[in-house]
Amino acid sequence: MKINSATFLVSAPDLASCPAHELQEFAFIGRSNVGKSSMVNMLTGRKDLAKVSATPGFTKLINFFTINNAWSLVDLPGYGYAKVAQRHRTEFNQAVADYLQHRPNLRCTFVLIDSRIPPQHMDLEFLGWLSGCGLPFALIFTKSDKLSPKALQASVADFRTNLAEVSEVQPEIFTSSSKLRQGRNEILGFIATRLVEPTG
Ligand code: GDP
């Protein structure tokens, strides 16, 4: 898929504030620092598109970008903000949970996993929840350039084994490096196959 245009649309604090468009949505989520902003920038080819999401005040919002006037990339707030006060964390999780469970436009959620670190409880817990809700998801192992091909394979295999304990779904798996622009064609190709042709 060629990216002809990528523009920021809106930030939403909750499900009710999400845009009333009919574009199909592909969401990206992961633990803080997993490489999500770099991934959004790599996929769209716009160097500072995800800057919006990283701007203070926007990090806990659901950020919508319109791609090729054809689909929407949704940058979800990262999870794992252990330092955030409990009350705030609950609210922020609720907005994401509402969006994931009740947004009819959502086609697939990409869950980003840092390929350098061992399987994290928080990632597995989230994936177990997604899977239990019957929501479609795919995994993207980020920062692959930091590992040898062999170590990367081992890391993915290890994660798969752990995932099998919390989810019966065997998701599509991508490895990526925003630094080397690897994984871009595969991920965009996957999105293209999931875009349902509008009828009529
Ligand atoms: P976010 O918090 O999930 O949005 O993560 P960022 O995209 O801001 O990335 C966090 C850190 O990881 C930054 O220092 C990035 O430069 C680095 N990073 C992100 N993606 C890659 C990658 O593919 N390869 C390498 N080597 N570093 C990366």
PDB file of C-alpha atoms and ligand atoms in Angstrom:
ATOM      1  CA  MET A   1       0.000   0.000   0.000  1.00  0.00           C
ATOM      2  CA  LYS A   2       1.309   3.377  -0.999  1.00  0.00           C
ATOM      3  CA  ILE A   3       0.708   6.161   1.507  1.00  0.00           C
ATOM      4  CA  ASN A   4      -0.463   9.234  -0.378  1.00  0.00           C
ATOM      5  CA  SER A   5      -1.748  11.210   2.560  1.00  0.00           C
ATOM      6  CA  ALA A   6      -1.631  10.968   6.335  1.00  0.00           C
ATOM      7  CA  THR A   7      -3.214  13.652   8.466  1.00  0.00           C
ATOM      8  CA  PHE A   8      -4.095  14.092  12.117  1.00  0.00           C
ATOM      9  CA  LEU A   9      -7.873  14.117  12.566  1.00  0.00           C
ATOM     10  CA  VAL A  10      -8.788  14.413  16.233  1.00  0.00           C
ATOM     11  CA  SER A  11      -7.992  13.327  19.788  1.00  0.00           C
ATOM     12  CA  ALA A  12     -10.733  11.723  21.853  1.00  0.00           C
ATOM     13  CA  PRO A  13     -10.755  11.352  25.661  1.00  0.00           C
ATOM     14  CA  ASP A  14     -13.460   8.685  25.557  1.00  0.00           C
ATOM     15  CA  LEU A  15     -15.581   6.554  23.253  1.00  0.00           C
ATOM     16  CA  ALA A  16     -18.354   9.137  22.999  1.00  0.00           C
ATOM     17  CA  SER A  17     -15.872  11.696  21.624  1.00  0.00           C
ATOM     18  CA  CYS A  18     -14.567   9.450  18.834  1.00  0.00           C
ATOM     19  CA  PRO A  19     -15.215  10.810  15.326  1.00  0.00           C
ATOM     20  CA  ALA A  20     -18.475  10.014  13.610  1.00  0.00           C
ATOM     21  CA  HIS A  21     -16.837   8.906  10.385  1.00  0.00           C
ATOM     22  CA  GLU A  22     -17.280   5.647   8.533  1.00  0.00           C
ATOM     23  CA  LEU A  23     -13.606   4.921   7.993  1.00  0.00           C
ATOM     24  CA  GLN A  24     -12.342   1.537   9.062  1.00  0.00           C
ATOM     25  CA  GLU A  25      -9.895   1.740  11.915  1.00  0.00           C
ATOM     26  CA  PHE A  26      -6.645  -0.024  12.751  1.00  0.00           C
ATOM     27  CA  ALA A  27      -5.471   0.570  16.292  1.00  0.00           C
ATOM     28  CA  PHE A  28      -1.937   0.499  17.708  1.00  0.00           C
ATOM     29  CA  ILE A  29      -1.202  -0.079  21.363  1.00  0.00           C
ATOM     30  CA  GLY A  30       1.694  -1.136  23.558  1.00  0.00           C
ATOM     31  CA  ARG A  31       3.610  -0.427  26.721  1.00  0.00           C
ATOM     32  CA  SER A  32       5.195   2.952  27.060  1.00  0.00           C
ATOM     33  CA  ASN A  33       8.507   3.176  25.173  1.00  0.00           C
ATOM     34  CA  VAL A  34       7.777   0.111  23.006  1.00  0.00           C
ATOM     35  CA  GLY A  35       8.382   2.170  19.852  1.00  0.00           C
ATOM     36  CA  LYS A  36       4.783   3.054  18.955  1.00  0.00           C
ATOM     37  CA  SER A  37       5.424   6.650  17.873  1.00  0.00           C
ATOM     38  CA  SER A  38       8.349   5.529  15.728  1.00  0.00           C
ATOM     39  CA  MET A  39       6.093   2.860  14.214  1.00  0.00           C
ATOM     40  CA  VAL A  40       3.325   5.341  13.354  1.00  0.00           C
ATOM     41  CA  ASN A  41       5.885   7.631  11.754  1.00  0.00           C
ATOM     42  CA  MET A  42       7.473   4.791   9.804  1.00  0.00           C
ATOM     43  CA  LEU A  43       4.164   3.416   8.526  1.00  0.00           C
ATOM     44  CA  THR A  44       2.863   6.785   7.415  1.00  0.00           C
ATOM     45  CA  GLY A  45       6.201   8.049   6.155  1.00  0.00           C
ATOM     46  CA  ARG A  46       5.563  11.296   8.043  1.00  0.00           C
ATOM     47  CA  LYS A  47       8.434  11.975  10.360  1.00  0.00           C
ATOM     48  CA  ASP A  48       6.594  13.783  13.095  1.00  0.00           C
ATOM     49  CA  LEU A  49       2.996  12.692  12.732  1.00  0.00           C
ATOM     50  CA  ALA A  50       2.955  10.855  16.054  1.00  0.00           C
ATOM     51  CA  LYS A  51       4.372  13.919  17.763  1.00  0.00           C
ATOM     52  CA  VAL A  52       0.774  14.906  18.400  1.00  0.00           C
ATOM     53  CA  SER A  53       0.235  11.818  20.516  1.00  0.00           C
ATOM     54  CA  ALA A  54       3.390  12.504  22.514  1.00  0.00           C
ATOM     55  CA  THR A  55       2.463  16.108  23.254  1.00  0.00           C
ATOM     56  CA  PRO A  56       1.711  16.659  26.949  1.00  0.00           C
ATOM     57  CA  GLY A  57      -2.029  16.385  27.439  1.00  0.00           C
ATOM     58  CA  PHE A  58      -2.435  14.093  24.435  1.00  0.00           C
ATOM     59  CA  THR A  59      -0.652  10.965  25.683  1.00  0.00           C
ATOM     60  CA  LYS A  60      -3.764   9.632  27.386  1.00  0.00           C
ATOM     61  CA  LEU A  61      -6.067  10.395  24.486  1.00  0.00           C
ATOM     62  CA  ILE A  62      -7.158   8.256  21.581  1.00  0.00           C
ATOM     63  CA  ASN A  63      -5.544   9.894  18.556  1.00  0.00           C
ATOM     64  CA  PHE A  64      -7.010   9.451  15.074  1.00  0.00           C
ATOM     65  CA  PHE A  65      -5.081   9.851  11.826  1.00  0.00           C
ATOM     66  CA  THR A  66      -6.675   9.629   8.384  1.00  0.00           C
ATOM     67  CA  ILE A  67      -4.668   7.675   5.828  1.00  0.00           C
ATOM     68  CA  ASN A  68      -5.238   8.052   2.068  1.00  0.00           C
ATOM     69  CA  ASN A  69      -8.725   9.332   2.931  1.00  0.00           C
ATOM     70  CA  ALA A  70      -9.498   5.615   3.057  1.00  0.00           C
ATOM     71  CA  TRP A  71      -8.831   4.325   6.559  1.00  0.00           C
ATOM     72  CA  SER A  72      -7.946   5.523  10.000  1.00  0.00           C
ATOM     73  CA  LEU A  73      -4.868   4.759  12.076  1.00  0.00           C
ATOM     74  CA  VAL A  74      -5.739   4.963  15.757  1.00  0.00           C
ATOM     75  CA  ASP A  75      -2.962   5.592  18.234  1.00  0.00           C
ATOM     76  CA  LEU A  76      -4.178   4.317  21.602  1.00  0.00           C
ATOM     77  CA  PRO A  77      -2.658   5.450  24.909  1.00  0.00           C
ATOM     78  CA  GLY A  78       0.137   3.162  26.023  1.00  0.00           C
ATOM     79  CA  TYR A  79      -0.505   0.949  28.983  1.00  0.00           C
ATOM     80  CA  GLY A  80       1.815   0.393  31.897  1.00  0.00           C
ATOM     81  CA  TYR A  81       1.964   3.825  33.395  1.00  0.00           C
ATOM     82  CA  ALA A  82       2.715   2.373  36.826  1.00  0.00           C
ATOM     83  CA  LYS A  83       3.579   5.780  38.212  1.00  0.00           C
ATOM     84  CA  VAL A  84       0.247   7.319  37.315  1.00  0.00           C
ATOM     85  CA  ALA A  85      -2.133   7.577  40.239  1.00  0.00           C
ATOM     86  CA  GLN A  86      -4.482   4.628  40.448  1.00  0.00           C
ATOM     87  CA  ARG A  87      -7.576   6.737  39.912  1.00  0.00           C
ATOM     88  CA  HIS A  88      -6.236   8.231  36.707  1.00  0.00           C
ATOM     89  CA  ARG A  89      -5.008   4.883  35.443  1.00  0.00           C
ATOM     90  CA  THR A  90      -8.420   3.328  35.840  1.00  0.00           C
ATOM     91  CA  GLU A  91     -10.056   6.103  33.850  1.00  0.00           C
ATOM     92  CA  PHE A  92      -7.530   5.835  31.084  1.00  0.00           C
ATOM     93  CA  ASN A  93      -7.926   2.082  30.839  1.00  0.00           C
ATOM     94  CA  GLN A  94     -11.679   2.477  30.693  1.00  0.00           C
ATOM     95  CA  ALA A  95     -11.527   4.748  27.631  1.00  0.00           C
ATOM     96  CA  VAL A  96      -9.332   2.233  25.819  1.00  0.00           C
ATOM     97  CA  ALA A  97     -11.460  -0.719  26.930  1.00  0.00           C
ATOM     98  CA  ASP A  98     -14.625   1.072  25.772  1.00  0.00           C
ATOM     99  CA  TYR A  99     -13.087   1.916  22.424  1.00  0.00           C
ATOM    100  CA  LEU A 100     -11.850  -1.630  21.844  1.00  0.00           C
ATOM    101  CA  GLN A 101     -15.082  -3.286  22.886  1.00  0.00           C
ATOM    102  CA  HIS A 102     -17.645  -0.960  21.390  1.00  0.00           C
ATOM    103  CA  ARG A 103     -16.218   0.786  18.341  1.00  0.00           C
ATOM    104  CA  PRO A 104     -17.878  -0.659  15.217  1.00  0.00           C
ATOM    105  CA  ASN A 105     -15.206   0.824  12.898  1.00  0.00           C
ATOM    106  CA  LEU A 106     -12.376  -1.147  14.500  1.00  0.00           C
ATOM    107  CA  ARG A 107     -10.984  -3.857  12.212  1.00  0.00           C
ATOM    108  CA  CYS A 108      -7.844  -4.952  14.002  1.00  0.00           C
ATOM    109  CA  THR A 109      -5.614  -3.974  16.908  1.00  0.00           C
ATOM    110  CA  PHE A 110      -1.869  -4.199  16.551  1.00  0.00           C
ATOM    111  CA  VAL A 111      -0.235  -4.922  19.893  1.00  0.00           C
ATOM    112  CA  LEU A 112       3.405  -3.839  19.941  1.00  0.00           C
ATOM    113  CA  ILE A 113       5.890  -5.946  21.868  1.00  0.00           C
ATOM    114  CA  ASP A 114       9.506  -4.994  22.522  1.00  0.00           C
ATOM    115  CA  SER A 115      11.462  -7.898  21.043  1.00  0.00           C
ATOM    116  CA  ARG A 116      14.427  -7.310  23.372  1.00  0.00           C
ATOM    117  CA  ILE A 117      12.660  -8.031  26.616  1.00  0.00           C
ATOM    118  CA  PRO A 118      11.180 -11.270  27.977  1.00  0.00           C
ATOM    119  CA  PRO A 119       7.386 -11.716  27.931  1.00  0.00           C
ATOM    120  CA  GLN A 120       5.834  -9.153  30.264  1.00  0.00           C
ATOM    121  CA  HIS A 121       2.879  -9.879  32.480  1.00  0.00           C
ATOM    122  CA  MET A 122       1.162  -6.670  31.417  1.00  0.00           C
ATOM    123  CA  ASP A 123       1.330  -7.533  27.707  1.00  0.00           C
ATOM    124  CA  LEU A 124       0.061 -11.058  28.293  1.00  0.00           C
ATOM    125  CA  GLU A 125      -2.716  -9.863  30.543  1.00  0.00           C
ATOM    126  CA  PHE A 126      -3.868  -7.369  27.925  1.00  0.00           C
ATOM    127  CA  LEU A 127      -3.698  -9.970  25.140  1.00  0.00           C
ATOM    128  CA  GLY A 128      -5.667 -12.439  27.259  1.00  0.00           C
ATOM    129  CA  TRP A 129      -8.324  -9.789  27.725  1.00  0.00           C
ATOM    130  CA  LEU A 130      -8.444  -8.925  23.991  1.00  0.00           C
ATOM    131  CA  SER A 131      -8.676 -12.559  23.098  1.00  0.00           C
ATOM    132  CA  GLY A 132     -11.387 -13.193  25.700  1.00  0.00           C
ATOM    133  CA  CYS A 133     -13.421 -10.349  24.176  1.00  0.00           C
ATOM    134  CA  GLY A 134     -13.112 -12.002  20.773  1.00  0.00           C
ATOM    135  CA  LEU A 135     -11.387  -8.940  19.319  1.00  0.00           C
ATOM    136  CA  PRO A 136      -9.077  -9.419  16.314  1.00  0.00           C
ATOM    137  CA  PHE A 137      -5.450  -8.557  16.977  1.00  0.00           C
ATOM    138  CA  ALA A 138      -1.969  -8.964  15.504  1.00  0.00           C
ATOM    139  CA  LEU A 139       1.437  -8.689  17.158  1.00  0.00           C
ATOM    140  CA  ILE A 140       4.313  -6.490  16.085  1.00  0.00           C
ATOM    141  CA  PHE A 141       7.696  -7.197  17.638  1.00  0.00           C
ATOM    142  CA  THR A 142       9.540  -3.885  17.597  1.00  0.00           C
ATOM    143  CA  LYS A 143      13.225  -2.872  17.542  1.00  0.00           C
ATOM    144  CA  SER A 144      14.261  -6.026  15.700  1.00  0.00           C
ATOM    145  CA  ASP A 145      17.502  -4.324  14.672  1.00  0.00           C
ATOM    146  CA  LYS A 146      18.694  -4.642  18.254  1.00  0.00           C
ATOM    147  CA  LEU A 147      18.765  -8.449  18.074  1.00  0.00           C
ATOM    148  CA  SER A 148      20.449 -11.029  15.870  1.00  0.00           C
ATOM    149  CA  PRO A 149      17.994 -12.903  13.606  1.00  0.00           C
ATOM    150  CA  LYS A 150      18.422 -15.969  15.777  1.00  0.00           C
ATOM    151  CA  ALA A 151      17.770 -14.139  19.029  1.00  0.00           C
ATOM    152  CA  LEU A 152      14.765 -12.429  17.466  1.00  0.00           C
ATOM    153  CA  GLN A 153      13.303 -15.789  16.462  1.00  0.00           C
ATOM    154  CA  ALA A 154      13.860 -17.134  19.967  1.00  0.00           C
ATOM    155  CA  SER A 155      12.218 -14.092  21.504  1.00  0.00           C
ATOM    156  CA  VAL A 156       9.136 -14.454  19.288  1.00  0.00           C
ATOM    157  CA  ALA A 157       8.934 -18.191  19.993  1.00  0.00           C
ATOM    158  CA  ASP A 158       9.180 -17.587  23.727  1.00  0.00           C
ATOM    159  CA  PHE A 159       6.388 -15.035  23.553  1.00  0.00           C
ATOM    160  CA  ARG A 160       4.209 -17.364  21.485  1.00  0.00           C
ATOM    161  CA  THR A 161       4.563 -20.080  24.143  1.00  0.00           C
ATOM    162  CA  ASN A 162       3.533 -17.655  26.876  1.00  0.00           C
ATOM    163  CA  LEU A 163       0.677 -16.295  24.787  1.00  0.00           C
ATOM    164  CA  ALA A 164      -0.740 -19.789  24.298  1.00  0.00           C
ATOM    165  CA  GLU A 165      -1.374 -19.884  28.041  1.00  0.00           C
ATOM    166  CA  VAL A 166      -3.692 -16.886  27.955  1.00  0.00           C
ATOM    167  CA  SER A 167      -5.137 -16.988  24.438  1.00  0.00           C
ATOM    168  CA  GLU A 168      -6.360 -19.708  22.106  1.00  0.00           C
ATOM    169  CA  VAL A 169      -5.954 -17.344  19.177  1.00  0.00           C
ATOM    170  CA  GLN A 170      -2.758 -17.614  17.173  1.00  0.00           C
ATOM    171  CA  PRO A 171      -2.370 -14.107  15.828  1.00  0.00           C
ATOM    172  CA  GLU A 172      -0.516 -12.869  12.790  1.00  0.00           C
ATOM    173  CA  ILE A 173       2.990 -11.890  13.867  1.00  0.00           C
ATOM    174  CA  PHE A 174       5.193  -9.182  12.385  1.00  0.00           C
ATOM    175  CA  THR A 175       8.718  -8.181  13.268  1.00  0.00           C
ATOM    176  CA  SER A 176       9.747  -4.616  12.639  1.00  0.00           C
ATOM    177  CA  SER A 177      12.461  -2.046  12.912  1.00  0.00           C
ATOM    178  CA  SER A 178      11.485   1.566  12.577  1.00  0.00           C
ATOM    179  CA  LYS A 179      15.169   2.366  12.444  1.00  0.00           C
ATOM    180  CA  LEU A 180      15.727   0.185   9.373  1.00  0.00           C
ATOM    181  CA  ARG A 181      12.184   0.611   8.036  1.00  0.00           C
ATOM    182  CA  GLN A 182      11.620  -3.121   8.244  1.00  0.00           C
ATOM    183  CA  GLY A 183       8.185  -4.655   8.503  1.00  0.00           C
ATOM    184  CA  ARG A 184       6.509  -1.670   6.891  1.00  0.00           C
ATOM    185  CA  ASN A 185       5.353  -3.380   3.672  1.00  0.00           C
ATOM    186  CA  GLU A 186       4.138  -6.437   5.550  1.00  0.00           C
ATOM    187  CA  ILE A 187       2.069  -4.439   8.043  1.00  0.00           C
ATOM    188  CA  LEU A 188       0.594  -2.112   5.419  1.00  0.00           C
ATOM    189  CA  GLY A 189      -0.087  -5.125   3.177  1.00  0.00           C
ATOM    190  CA  PHE A 190      -1.929  -6.811   6.022  1.00  0.00           C
ATOM    191  CA  ILE A 191      -4.049  -3.698   6.567  1.00  0.00           C
ATOM    192  CA  ALA A 192      -4.847  -3.588   2.847  1.00  0.00           C
ATOM    193  CA  THR A 193      -6.149  -7.157   2.972  1.00  0.00           C
ATOM    194  CA  ARG A 194      -8.338  -6.302   5.959  1.00  0.00           C
ATOM    195  CA  LEU A 195      -9.894  -3.220   4.410  1.00  0.00           C
ATOM    196  CA  VAL A 196     -13.377  -4.262   3.520  1.00  0.00           C
ATOM    197  CA  GLU A 197     -14.507  -2.742   0.252  1.00  0.00           C
ATOM    198  CA  PRO A 198     -17.331  -0.292   0.839  1.00  0.00           C
ATOM    199  CA  THR A 199     -20.549  -1.534  -0.694  1.00  0.00           C
ATOM    200  CA  GLY A 200     -22.731   0.332  -3.176  1.00  0.00           C
TER     201      GLY A 200
HETATM  202  P1  GDP B   1       6.680   5.006  22.341  1.00  0.00           P
HETATM  203  O1  GDP B   1       6.829   5.533  23.723  1.00  0.00           O
HETATM  204  O2  GDP B   1       6.095   3.647  22.325  1.00  0.00           O
HETATM  205  O3  GDP B   1       5.967   5.926  21.398  1.00  0.00           O
HETATM  206  O4  GDP B   1       8.167   4.784  21.767  1.00  0.00           O
HETATM  207  P2  GDP B   1       9.080   5.681  20.809  1.00  0.00           P
HETATM  208  O5  GDP B   1       8.709   5.498  19.383  1.00  0.00           O
HETATM  209  O6  GDP B   1       9.117   7.074  21.329  1.00  0.00           O
HETATM  210  O7  GDP B   1      10.460   4.948  21.011  1.00  0.00           O
HETATM  211  C1  GDP B   1      11.044   4.763  22.290  1.00  0.00           C
HETATM  212  C2  GDP B   1      12.545   4.651  22.132  1.00  0.00           C
HETATM  213  O8  GDP B   1      12.879   3.500  21.371  1.00  0.00           O
HETATM  214  C3  GDP B   1      13.163   5.834  21.390  1.00  0.00           C
HETATM  215  O9  GDP B   1      14.417   6.096  21.979  1.00  0.00           O
HETATM  216  C4  GDP B   1      13.325   5.326  19.976  1.00  0.00           C
HETATM  217  O10 GDP B   1      14.371   5.938  19.275  1.00  0.00           O
HETATM  218  C5  GDP B   1      13.606   3.855  20.203  1.00  0.00           C
HETATM  219  N1  GDP B   1      13.141   3.031  19.069  1.00  0.00           N
HETATM  220  C6  GDP B   1      11.884   2.985  18.580  1.00  0.00           C
HETATM  221  N2  GDP B   1      11.806   2.123  17.557  1.00  0.00           N
HETATM  222  C7  GDP B   1      13.046   1.621  17.363  1.00  0.00           C
HETATM  223  C8  GDP B   1      13.621   0.682  16.444  1.00  0.00           C
HETATM  224  O11 GDP B   1      12.969   0.107  15.555  1.00  0.00           O
HETATM  225  N3  GDP B   1      14.944   0.406  16.599  1.00  0.00           N
HETATM  226  C9  GDP B   1      15.705   0.993  17.563  1.00  0.00           C
HETATM  227  N4  GDP B   1      16.982   0.640  17.630  1.00  0.00           N
HETATM  228  N5  GDP B   1      15.205   1.876  18.441  1.00  0.00           N
HETATM  229  C10 GDP B   1      13.900   2.202  18.344  1.00  0.00           C
END
